[in-house]
XYZ file of C-alpha atoms in Angstrom:
781
model
C 107.070 41.245 95.519
C 103.387 40.120 95.454
C 102.885 42.138 98.629
C 104.421 45.237 97.032
C 102.148 44.756 93.905
C 99.114 44.555 96.180
C 100.058 47.549 98.376
C 100.767 45.522 101.463
C 103.947 47.424 102.206
C 103.684 47.193 105.985
C 103.743 43.329 105.730
C 106.928 43.508 103.516
C 108.703 45.578 106.126
C 107.907 43.081 108.866
C 110.628 40.855 107.375
C 113.498 40.006 109.831
C 116.180 40.989 107.271
C 114.628 44.395 106.812
C 114.367 45.031 110.626
C 117.969 43.983 111.191
C 119.310 46.390 108.423
C 117.039 49.095 109.707
C 118.535 48.850 113.148
C 122.111 48.828 111.693
C 121.392 52.060 109.722
C 120.410 53.793 112.943
C 123.725 53.061 114.574
C 125.757 54.391 111.759
C 127.823 57.576 112.155
C 125.712 60.707 111.287
C 128.767 62.364 109.709
C 128.350 61.821 105.890
C 125.368 59.701 106.735
C 124.104 59.310 103.188
C 127.350 57.947 102.120
C 127.599 55.621 105.161
C 124.222 53.976 104.661
C 124.984 53.394 100.863
C 128.458 51.886 101.820
C 126.973 49.789 104.616
C 124.354 48.332 102.194
C 127.138 47.656 99.559
C 129.061 45.801 102.138
C 126.071 43.663 102.880
C 125.355 42.934 99.276
C 129.005 42.048 98.598
C 128.658 39.344 101.251
C 125.204 38.413 100.145
C 124.789 38.871 96.374
C 121.693 36.698 96.172
C 119.819 39.225 98.320
C 119.725 41.992 95.838
C 116.190 41.416 94.573
C 114.714 41.283 98.044
C 116.689 44.324 99.104
C 115.378 46.126 96.048
C 111.845 45.123 97.060
C 112.443 46.568 100.471
C 113.432 49.876 98.830
C 110.294 50.059 96.702
C 107.997 49.162 99.663
C 109.816 51.752 101.933
C 109.378 54.388 99.302
C 105.861 53.695 98.402
C 104.858 53.636 102.052
C 106.637 56.893 102.606
C 104.568 58.496 99.688
C 101.464 57.048 101.216
C 102.029 58.452 104.597
C 102.871 61.978 103.419
C 101.176 62.440 100.106
C 98.388 60.086 99.174
C 96.994 58.480 102.296
C 95.184 56.562 103.544
C 96.593 56.822 107.072
C 98.902 54.058 108.220
C 97.768 52.570 111.504
C 99.922 49.525 112.226
C 103.542 50.499 111.195
C 105.752 50.026 114.260
C 109.262 51.350 113.495
C 111.742 52.885 115.906
C 112.259 56.517 115.172
C 115.844 57.862 114.636
C 115.135 61.374 115.878
C 113.181 64.426 114.662
C 111.849 64.260 111.102
C 113.856 67.391 110.092
C 117.183 65.799 111.401
C 116.583 62.568 109.642
C 115.828 64.038 106.242
C 118.628 66.770 106.578
C 121.107 63.848 107.099
C 120.672 62.961 103.472
C 121.883 66.245 102.000
C 124.985 68.367 102.473
C 123.417 71.686 101.756
C 122.451 72.671 105.302
C 118.863 73.208 104.070
C 116.108 73.076 106.627
C 113.155 70.698 106.251
C 110.331 72.772 107.816
C 107.755 70.134 107.428
C 105.760 67.701 109.395
C 107.266 64.709 107.644
C 106.079 61.229 108.762
C 108.311 58.194 108.903
C 111.373 59.895 107.275
C 113.436 56.754 108.029
C 111.592 55.004 105.116
C 112.909 57.635 102.730
C 116.435 57.053 104.080
C 116.238 53.367 103.512
C 114.984 53.795 99.973
C 117.785 56.273 99.390
C 120.378 53.644 100.458
C 118.707 50.961 98.131
C 118.195 53.120 94.999
C 121.690 54.826 95.221
C 123.402 51.381 95.297
C 125.097 50.463 92.039
C 125.439 46.794 92.970
C 121.708 46.429 92.409
C 121.726 46.017 88.585
C 117.886 45.971 88.145
C 117.236 48.287 85.181
C 114.474 50.243 86.927
C 116.801 51.135 89.900
C 117.788 54.405 88.333
C 114.160 55.155 87.533
C 113.139 54.698 91.176
C 116.285 56.682 92.305
C 115.035 59.579 90.135
C 111.621 59.391 91.789
C 113.170 59.215 95.190
C 115.559 62.129 94.658
C 112.660 64.297 93.309
C 110.714 63.515 96.447
C 113.707 64.388 98.591
C 114.094 67.797 96.729
C 110.397 68.530 97.315
C 111.063 68.388 101.071
C 113.763 71.052 101.021
C 113.278 74.722 101.084
C 115.946 75.422 98.493
C 117.135 73.620 95.339
C 120.080 71.344 96.009
C 123.123 71.298 93.572
C 123.901 67.791 94.676
C 120.397 66.367 94.043
C 120.252 68.094 90.696
C 123.566 66.511 89.617
C 122.441 63.022 90.815
C 119.044 63.447 88.960
C 120.792 64.445 85.773
C 123.240 61.459 86.078
C 120.279 59.146 86.471
C 118.592 60.726 83.468
C 121.677 59.926 81.471
C 121.605 56.314 82.693
C 117.918 55.962 81.614
C 118.669 57.306 78.117
C 120.625 54.131 77.554
C 117.448 52.012 78.226
C 115.938 49.956 75.387
C 112.226 50.383 76.016
C 110.168 47.219 75.644
C 106.923 49.117 74.948
C 105.906 52.710 74.115
C 103.909 52.674 77.366
C 107.080 52.368 79.393
C 108.791 55.170 77.694
C 105.731 57.444 77.739
C 105.502 57.118 81.455
C 109.165 57.937 82.060
C 109.033 60.903 79.658
C 106.012 62.435 81.559
C 107.700 61.796 84.804
C 110.800 63.508 83.454
C 108.587 66.390 82.234
C 107.082 66.679 85.800
C 110.534 67.016 87.441
C 111.715 69.673 85.119
C 108.442 71.789 85.724
C 108.280 71.070 89.511
C 111.681 71.828 90.585
C 113.738 73.514 87.848
C 111.252 75.434 85.661
C 113.059 74.298 82.614
C 110.362 74.829 79.969
C 112.453 73.775 77.010
C 113.396 70.397 78.331
C 109.937 69.813 79.719
C 108.360 70.538 76.426
C 110.765 68.151 74.658
C 109.922 65.257 77.007
C 106.134 66.003 76.854
C 106.199 66.169 73.031
C 107.932 62.766 72.923
C 105.312 61.323 75.311
C 102.424 62.805 73.219
C 103.839 61.171 70.050
C 104.152 57.809 71.801
C 100.586 58.094 73.089
C 99.229 59.203 69.694
C 97.720 62.188 71.375
C 96.817 65.583 69.661
C 94.978 68.524 71.286
C 94.199 72.049 70.577
C 92.257 75.063 71.965
C 89.195 76.104 69.774
C 86.338 78.421 70.149
C 82.771 77.406 70.492
C 79.533 79.528 71.107
C 78.201 79.280 74.706
C 76.838 81.006 77.751
C 78.865 81.499 81.009
C 76.311 83.362 83.282
C 72.823 82.491 84.395
C 71.256 85.542 82.947
C 73.351 85.771 79.692
C 71.140 86.180 76.537
C 73.522 86.541 73.802
C 75.925 83.664 73.237
C 79.617 84.426 73.029
C 82.708 82.444 71.797
C 84.128 80.366 74.557
C 87.346 78.326 74.651
C 87.175 74.572 74.772
C 89.618 71.623 74.081
C 89.585 69.291 71.161
C 91.413 65.946 71.869
C 92.257 63.438 69.289
C 94.040 60.151 69.795
C 95.097 57.361 67.336
C 96.170 53.917 68.230
C 99.851 53.212 67.483
C 100.759 49.804 66.021
C 101.235 47.070 68.635
C 100.295 49.339 71.500
C 96.664 48.811 72.043
C 97.383 48.830 75.862
C 97.976 52.518 75.738
C 94.189 53.080 75.216
C 93.166 51.180 78.389
C 91.908 53.473 81.218
C 92.385 52.835 84.840
C 89.152 53.041 86.673
C 89.003 54.295 90.292
C 86.015 54.666 92.601
C 85.530 56.961 95.536
C 87.401 59.865 94.095
C 87.546 63.194 96.120
C 84.348 65.231 95.640
C 84.341 67.941 92.847
C 82.943 70.958 94.724
C 80.319 72.655 92.543
C 80.631 76.469 92.048
C 77.910 78.139 93.975
C 77.568 81.611 92.556
C 74.443 83.852 92.085
C 75.609 84.806 88.505
C 78.063 82.412 87.000
C 77.069 79.021 85.778
C 78.921 76.063 87.444
C 80.189 75.304 83.857
C 79.972 76.747 80.395
C 76.724 75.972 78.582
C 77.618 75.398 74.966
C 75.020 75.837 72.250
C 76.575 72.680 70.586
C 76.657 70.215 73.549
C 79.446 68.137 71.915
C 81.771 71.159 72.378
C 81.722 70.700 76.095
C 82.106 66.886 76.006
C 85.488 65.127 75.789
C 86.381 61.672 74.580
C 87.366 58.998 77.067
C 91.120 59.182 77.566
C 93.459 56.528 78.692
C 95.199 56.910 81.948
C 98.523 58.026 80.428
C 96.765 60.406 78.097
C 95.160 62.038 81.157
C 98.537 62.435 82.725
C 100.023 63.973 79.491
C 97.056 66.530 79.448
C 97.786 67.353 83.083
C 101.417 67.898 82.303
C 100.273 70.158 79.440
C 98.099 72.080 81.826
C 101.118 72.781 84.182
C 103.440 73.574 81.317
C 100.982 76.157 79.883
C 100.696 77.675 83.355
C 104.404 77.861 83.822
C 105.350 79.368 80.453
C 102.529 82.089 80.240
C 102.162 85.197 82.342
C 99.715 85.056 85.264
C 96.669 87.045 84.048
C 93.019 86.692 83.205
C 93.868 85.366 79.761
C 95.994 82.604 81.128
C 93.138 81.546 83.537
C 90.799 81.313 80.543
C 93.262 79.240 78.476
C 93.745 76.767 81.244
C 90.105 76.085 82.136
C 89.457 73.790 79.114
C 92.258 71.488 80.242
C 90.770 71.397 83.642
C 87.239 70.697 82.367
C 88.596 67.883 80.181
C 90.474 66.166 83.148
C 87.679 66.540 85.707
C 85.286 64.994 83.273
C 87.384 61.794 83.116
C 87.226 60.851 86.811
C 89.331 57.666 86.514
C 92.820 58.229 87.901
C 93.052 59.238 91.565
C 96.480 61.101 91.334
C 95.434 63.010 88.073
C 92.053 63.974 89.509
C 93.324 65.286 92.721
C 95.953 67.278 90.945
C 93.541 68.724 88.684
C 91.159 69.859 91.370
C 94.113 71.309 93.311
C 95.361 73.270 90.372
C 91.919 74.652 89.693
C 91.664 75.749 93.381
C 95.066 77.455 93.211
C 93.847 79.308 90.093
C 90.554 80.317 91.668
C 91.874 81.452 94.984
C 92.657 84.986 93.772
C 89.064 85.518 92.443
C 86.450 86.970 94.755
C 83.707 84.931 93.107
C 85.543 81.596 93.439
C 87.756 81.797 96.462
C 85.075 80.023 98.534
C 84.907 77.081 96.238
C 88.727 76.911 96.228
C 88.760 76.808 100.011
C 85.967 74.071 100.151
C 87.824 71.992 97.439
C 91.134 72.011 99.273
C 89.441 71.171 102.584
C 87.897 68.223 100.635
C 91.244 67.029 99.378
C 92.773 67.301 102.926
C 89.851 65.135 104.334
C 90.139 62.640 101.560
C 93.633 61.647 102.693
C 92.305 60.291 105.966
C 89.584 58.000 104.483
C 90.327 54.330 103.787
C 88.902 54.257 100.248
C 90.222 54.103 97.526
C 93.154 51.655 98.224
C 96.738 52.863 98.373
C 97.735 51.160 95.125
C 94.955 53.032 93.253
C 96.124 56.314 94.663
C 99.692 55.644 93.842
C 98.934 54.779 90.198
C 100.729 57.378 88.076
C 101.535 59.314 91.106
C 104.896 60.288 89.747
C 103.222 61.697 86.479
C 101.015 63.893 88.592
C 101.369 66.963 90.758
C 99.757 65.809 94.086
C 100.929 67.956 96.961
C 101.908 66.571 100.352
C 99.366 66.788 103.165
C 101.175 69.654 105.043
C 101.365 71.646 101.714
C 97.592 71.365 101.227
C 97.098 72.650 104.650
C 99.529 75.533 103.942
C 97.472 76.398 100.822
C 94.412 76.707 103.085
C 96.336 78.961 105.431
C 97.373 81.201 102.403
C 93.785 81.456 101.222
C 92.707 82.486 104.882
C 95.521 85.078 104.850
C 94.299 86.460 101.469
C 90.670 86.829 102.662
C 91.795 88.488 105.860
C 91.431 85.633 108.294
C 95.014 86.270 109.601
C 94.607 84.609 112.913
C 93.126 81.410 111.480
C 96.040 81.344 108.894
C 98.571 81.903 111.723
C 97.125 78.867 113.487
C 97.659 76.759 110.530
C 101.206 77.975 109.874
C 102.205 77.460 113.569
C 100.959 73.939 113.560
C 102.951 73.238 110.453
C 106.123 74.864 111.621
C 106.095 77.240 108.611
C 108.052 80.001 110.328
C 108.440 82.372 107.298
C 104.679 82.377 106.800
C 104.198 83.062 110.558
C 106.453 86.058 110.310
C 104.454 87.281 107.390
C 101.214 86.981 109.405
C 102.628 88.875 112.358
C 103.990 91.585 110.073
C 100.550 91.940 108.417
C 99.062 92.403 111.822
C 101.767 94.934 112.668
C 103.095 92.661 115.482
C 106.727 92.350 114.432
C 107.646 91.987 118.135
C 105.491 88.811 118.385
C 107.214 87.398 115.349
C 110.556 88.007 117.037
C 109.240 86.521 120.279
C 107.935 83.233 118.736
C 111.276 82.802 116.916
C 113.258 83.414 120.097
C 111.173 80.767 121.736
C 111.953 78.334 118.910
C 115.616 78.844 119.414
C 115.170 77.287 122.907
C 113.633 74.191 121.337
C 115.328 70.874 122.302
C 115.233 69.277 118.853
C 116.921 72.223 117.040
C 118.951 71.003 114.152
C 121.842 73.072 112.659
C 119.822 73.856 109.543
C 116.735 74.834 111.575
C 118.822 76.889 113.861
C 120.210 78.739 110.822
C 116.718 79.274 109.411
C 115.345 80.760 112.638
C 118.348 83.119 113.093
C 117.870 84.379 109.564
C 114.137 84.998 110.037
C 114.920 86.579 113.343
C 117.360 88.930 111.574
C 114.616 89.799 109.055
C 112.147 90.443 111.815
C 114.358 92.624 114.010
C 116.551 94.186 111.256
C 119.542 92.867 113.150
C 122.320 91.828 110.794
C 124.414 90.357 113.553
C 121.849 87.453 113.381
C 123.054 86.590 109.884
C 126.653 86.673 111.075
C 125.755 84.309 113.970
C 123.981 81.888 111.556
C 127.015 82.068 109.204
C 129.392 81.009 112.096
C 127.072 78.246 113.247
C 127.056 76.755 109.763
C 130.830 76.612 109.938
C 130.807 79.122 107.058
C 128.965 76.982 104.635
C 125.240 78.150 104.741
C 123.961 79.689 101.574
C 120.759 80.765 103.433
C 122.716 82.916 105.958
C 124.611 84.696 103.172
C 121.379 85.187 101.136
C 119.476 86.839 104.005
C 122.562 88.901 104.764
C 122.843 90.113 101.126
C 119.083 90.884 100.909
C 119.285 92.913 104.061
C 121.704 95.310 102.330
C 119.938 95.005 99.018
C 116.525 96.031 100.315
C 118.221 99.214 101.707
C 119.823 99.962 98.301
C 123.260 99.344 99.785
C 124.267 97.511 96.639
C 127.977 97.458 97.075
C 127.857 95.879 100.448
C 125.342 93.199 99.209
C 127.556 91.955 96.277
C 130.023 89.861 98.246
C 127.230 88.275 100.332
C 125.409 87.399 97.094
C 128.531 85.836 95.698
C 129.131 83.799 98.822
C 125.676 82.384 98.822
C 125.770 81.461 95.134
C 129.178 79.941 95.471
C 127.605 77.432 97.856
C 124.306 76.995 95.958
C 124.350 78.142 92.348
C 120.637 77.172 91.705
C 119.179 80.292 93.415
C 118.076 82.017 90.244
C 116.581 85.095 91.877
C 119.857 85.727 93.649
C 121.668 85.763 90.332
C 119.292 88.371 89.043
C 119.668 90.496 92.079
C 123.562 90.165 91.857
C 123.395 91.304 88.257
C 121.288 94.292 89.163
C 123.633 95.339 92.061
C 126.695 94.949 89.918
C 125.129 97.137 87.235
C 124.318 99.913 89.690
C 127.940 99.897 90.740
C 129.057 99.801 87.149
C 130.903 96.435 87.624
C 129.897 95.311 84.174
C 131.862 92.110 83.854
C 130.533 90.809 87.120
C 127.024 91.872 86.197
C 127.291 90.117 82.775
C 128.453 86.871 84.572
C 125.575 87.006 86.973
C 122.914 87.552 84.225
C 124.427 84.932 82.159
C 124.159 82.471 84.959
C 120.526 83.520 85.561
C 119.711 82.993 81.945
C 121.261 79.512 82.051
C 118.625 78.583 84.781
C 115.708 80.758 83.488
C 115.855 81.346 79.762
C 112.468 82.900 79.379
C 113.070 86.247 81.141
C 113.568 89.112 78.721
C 114.651 91.587 81.325
C 117.620 89.458 82.106
C 118.617 89.050 78.481
C 118.139 92.695 77.883
C 120.295 93.648 81.034
C 122.912 91.071 79.857
C 123.042 92.776 76.555
C 123.591 96.168 78.277
C 126.541 94.750 80.185
C 128.078 93.342 77.066
C 127.767 96.809 75.410
C 129.473 98.518 78.339
C 132.313 95.999 78.000
C 132.606 96.691 74.330
C 131.284 93.160 73.370
C 128.589 94.197 70.891
C 128.423 90.928 69.018
C 127.550 89.106 72.279
C 125.077 91.824 73.056
C 123.411 91.154 69.655
C 122.852 87.542 70.469
C 121.571 88.263 73.963
C 119.060 90.773 72.547
C 117.971 88.036 69.931
C 117.090 85.862 73.004
C 115.249 88.807 74.573
C 112.847 89.372 71.681
C 112.043 85.631 71.728
C 110.881 85.979 75.405
C 108.993 89.176 74.861
C 107.976 89.830 71.271
C 105.771 92.799 72.104
C 108.232 95.020 73.838
C 109.293 97.820 71.600
C 112.222 98.799 73.969
C 113.932 95.478 73.336
C 113.466 95.675 69.545
C 114.925 99.193 69.633
C 117.913 97.924 71.582
C 118.362 95.089 69.136
C 118.088 97.348 66.125
C 120.882 99.711 67.414
C 123.195 96.828 68.432
C 122.466 95.169 64.959
C 123.588 98.359 63.160
C 126.775 98.494 65.224
C 127.490 94.822 64.457
C 126.894 95.224 60.762
C 123.704 93.062 60.821
C 121.950 95.370 58.479
C 119.220 92.907 57.420
C 118.365 92.269 61.069
C 118.276 96.091 61.759
C 115.835 96.621 59.003
C 113.594 93.789 60.276
C 113.720 95.323 63.764
C 112.657 98.771 62.429
C 109.679 97.114 60.633
C 108.711 95.450 64.009
C 108.998 98.814 65.746
C 106.587 100.245 63.289
C 104.241 97.349 63.901
C 104.353 98.230 67.670
C 104.315 101.990 67.659
C 102.920 103.047 64.235
C 105.443 105.920 64.146
C 109.127 105.464 65.139
C 111.841 107.741 64.032
C 115.524 106.961 64.633
C 117.449 109.156 62.240
C 120.905 107.929 63.374
C 120.097 104.266 62.503
C 118.637 105.371 59.083
C 121.698 107.461 58.373
C 124.001 104.574 59.059
C 122.040 102.153 56.911
C 121.944 104.569 53.992
C 125.546 105.334 54.292
C 126.448 101.725 54.453
C 124.618 101.168 51.173
C 126.075 104.286 49.577
C 129.608 103.125 50.539
C 128.705 99.441 49.729
C 130.440 98.271 52.955
C 130.473 94.583 53.914
C 127.909 93.260 56.366
C 128.471 90.694 59.183
C 128.381 87.852 56.699
C 130.787 89.598 54.435
C 128.053 90.488 51.932
C 128.030 93.912 50.176
C 125.474 96.161 51.864
C 123.986 97.054 48.418
C 122.150 93.679 48.581
C 120.017 95.153 51.272
C 118.984 98.259 49.333
C 115.657 96.818 48.221
C 114.565 95.977 51.745
C 115.655 99.369 52.965
C 113.605 101.090 50.203
C 110.560 99.166 51.369
C 111.247 100.429 54.854
C 111.490 103.994 53.820
C 108.404 103.649 51.719
C 106.542 102.512 54.774
C 108.078 105.022 57.028
C 107.356 108.018 54.776
C 103.667 106.931 54.369
C 103.358 107.258 58.288
C 105.795 110.123 58.959
C 105.386 112.554 55.935
C 106.594 115.909 57.316
C 110.353 114.990 58.327
C 112.634 116.534 55.858
C 115.626 114.545 56.870
C 113.936 111.203 56.324
C 112.969 112.299 52.818
C 116.556 113.420 52.174
C 117.880 109.999 53.231
C 115.312 108.403 51.044
C 116.526 110.346 48.119
C 120.155 109.387 48.882
C 119.139 105.754 49.098
C 117.395 105.997 45.646
C 120.435 107.525 44.226
C 122.695 104.833 45.373
C 122.599 102.748 42.129
C 125.421 101.809 39.994
C 123.813 103.028 36.759
C 121.348 105.886 37.244
C 118.301 106.156 34.832
C 115.364 108.322 34.216
C 113.143 106.464 36.759
C 115.739 106.803 39.388
C 116.182 110.532 38.660
C 112.499 111.169 38.971
C 112.305 109.420 42.314
C 115.320 111.246 43.641
C 113.831 114.582 42.572
C 110.485 113.819 44.203
C 112.024 112.786 47.525
C 114.160 115.948 47.586
C 111.192 118.130 46.746
C 109.491 116.661 49.745
C 112.541 117.065 51.904
C 112.894 120.731 50.864
C 109.349 121.609 51.391
C 109.156 120.109 54.896
C 112.515 121.569 55.916
C 111.711 125.081 54.864
C 108.141 125.119 56.362
C 107.559 128.307 58.255
C 110.601 130.332 57.178
C 112.126 130.051 60.627
C 115.065 128.122 59.242
C 116.901 131.252 58.241
C 117.019 132.523 61.761
C 119.664 129.990 62.987
C 122.979 129.034 61.445
C 122.724 125.180 61.470
C 119.299 125.082 59.953
C 120.463 127.750 57.257
C 123.402 125.623 56.329
C 121.102 122.457 56.061
C 118.705 124.306 53.787
C 121.557 125.680 51.706
C 123.017 122.256 51.057
C 119.663 120.676 50.428
C 118.883 123.403 48.026
C 122.057 122.644 46.180
C 121.275 118.966 46.015
C 117.745 119.710 44.848
C 118.925 122.160 42.168
C 121.333 119.415 40.857
C 118.406 116.961 40.646
C 116.402 119.428 38.754
C 119.218 119.882 36.310
C 119.704 116.117 36.000
C 116.058 115.662 35.250
C 116.037 118.494 32.763
C 119.044 116.897 30.902
C 116.914 113.676 30.533
C 113.760 115.492 29.541
C 112.256 114.468 26.204
C 111.511 118.057 24.897
C 112.351 121.657 25.550
C 108.965 122.354 27.446
C 109.811 119.763 30.110
C 113.396 121.067 30.406
C 112.084 124.581 30.905
C 109.681 123.389 33.448
C 112.400 121.756 35.536
C 114.736 124.664 35.366
C 112.062 127.172 36.130
C 111.042 125.183 39.335
C 114.735 125.152 40.335
C 115.032 128.883 39.697
C 111.976 129.649 41.860
C 113.084 127.385 44.687
C 116.715 128.961 44.669
C 115.379 132.590 44.467
C 113.166 131.970 47.494
C 116.118 130.601 49.458
C 118.553 133.337 48.406
C 116.106 136.173 49.224
C 115.388 134.568 52.718
C 119.013 134.334 53.622
C 119.811 137.808 52.386
C 117.315 139.191 54.846
C 119.370 137.915 57.890
C 122.441 140.291 57.845
C 123.862 138.735 60.967
C 123.968 135.262 59.368
C 125.658 136.598 56.283
C 128.622 137.631 58.358
C 129.241 133.815 59.292
C 132.010 132.478 56.900
C 130.375 128.950 56.611
C 126.969 130.413 55.777
C 128.563 132.878 53.398
C 130.396 130.027 51.607
C 127.279 127.970 51.094
C 125.349 131.070 50.046
C 127.806 131.726 47.306
C 127.417 128.132 46.080
C 123.633 128.561 45.921
C 123.967 131.914 44.147
C 126.383 130.346 41.621
C 124.012 127.404 40.694
C 121.166 129.837 40.445
C 123.188 131.837 37.965
C 123.896 128.688 36.057
C 120.167 127.710 35.945
C 119.355 131.165 34.634
C 121.864 130.770 31.932
C 120.501 127.411 30.921
C 116.966 128.830 30.884
C 117.948 131.554 28.493
C 119.268 128.922 26.083
C 116.070 126.766 26.115
């Protein structure tokens, strides 16, 4: 254990007991290998129960050494262990998903041994589940696709850890940050990651926020502008002073300075304190790093996101104390800067510096591994792959291709050849790889699928499917995408389903399956696909919107309503989603929600007219129907009046809106003079805008609308005259009604053809009758 704490892992693994077990593992059957090694170790511990602690120590040493060899460095020089075969074959033996490990993994046998130890329930040390979570996360990072089995094992281990009674806040804070990292790295579960990180922040007494401060960004800038910076505050929790200690580490990888003829290396604030940050403890640095990644994951990739992330990066780079946090920060900055013409050179130099830092002897391995599981350090081969991608982006295709070939990144190789227009070379190199002597089943499947993509030969996918004994999700995925890319959606659906039946964590496939089923109008299947996608990725408003459409087509409007509620949470600025939610809310009787949606549409569009929705809302209040909560619709009358007031201030020349406004004002149990005046005003506006231009009399429908509106307006005039205080006001109301009706009658009488229509003639007679009645009343005033 002392050797483990000092980082002398190689000395630990020179123990005779370890070497004996290591050799026994090699000779176990490769069929269900992961189960066999766990069972073999269980049998050993059953006979030697006092060896549990030392076996656990072996597991930790193996795992830490594996991380050192592949992630952190420095290079291991004197480890002499017999290899069990190709690295891909050894790692693939631990999973049942036929997923290829296209990686240059060193000493994979160490991961296998730690898998056996940390998966063994006979070792009742409370941190075993914690180490198992770390090991499973590492194993998942080696695979090309997410594994259902590994996810279930991680979730089960999380449940075990929830039963832990933490001795200090520091312990729990470390675990919560590691938990957050796993949700962000593998599963993109923003909600769970946020909950874990918030818990850790509370335990650490850490608070932070983005603020603005005046400063300059370029060398020749004269006027200072507001720049984003980060304020960080921490308070000491009772009995947890150890949380404030900081881990000091020397010989950190070099921070490459931005060399640009225009931009300053860093923002120059007018108040220098705005660009300075307090000294943070090691765990607080890890929490800020996870906040950086969380912000990056949950916000759209644009210039604004880049600006919002820079303060977190400046804060962490200024600390320079924890190796894993420092390396993660520099890497994240490089990945953000690689798409910018002005900073891509710095990004490349920085990643090259990180790659070379893995080969030097200082700092020590224990310093590099400190808080490694709270950080986002990439393995050595991934760093080289990032370099290749940057070369590809700047047009150095051949250099990128050389990197990818050296790393066995066949998909990236195919992309390079396709960019060069040499698809035949991509096919050729894949054909040569098929003849390789160390070709595992998973790798064979991968190469066949890529060969099918390169040659547009779907028979390759069928061959891969047969080789896998009909259990490769990858073969079915490529087969499905072959049809999908050619818009042969019907043919793609069954292949999508077969792939997802094997591995249900392929979120993009759920989305494509949903779209294919929508095109084919298989609404129930589309709804199921989008529902499964939303379970994995709950922040995609397009998926929620499409799910709602599927529910509507299935007649499930209430479910569509809740789906659209989730959609607007994901995209609060999309007027189309708000419009959909408004329509569905009306159909479901959610009148209050519909009114809120209409207000939001006016916020987004200034003018938005949906007469059908307005008619339904007004009629619901007129008839006092019950809403979804069994409340009378009349309770929403005040809110709807506010909406009409806002709408008519923006859209003043729509007669039907004014008519509906009048109907709404009229829908009161006990009419009074104030109500009558408002109704009259709204109907006057409605009549004026409806009869503008005198073209209404040329067509039957518009003529009927004007006739009915004239009758309604005349009745409003009569009602107001009856409530008038003196004869002069009565006369004025009746005279206005008379003038309006005379104009309407004379206009209709000019159209002889319309007068022959029975409906028009009937309404015309009603107008004439009320005109005669008004004339009679005028004569009596």
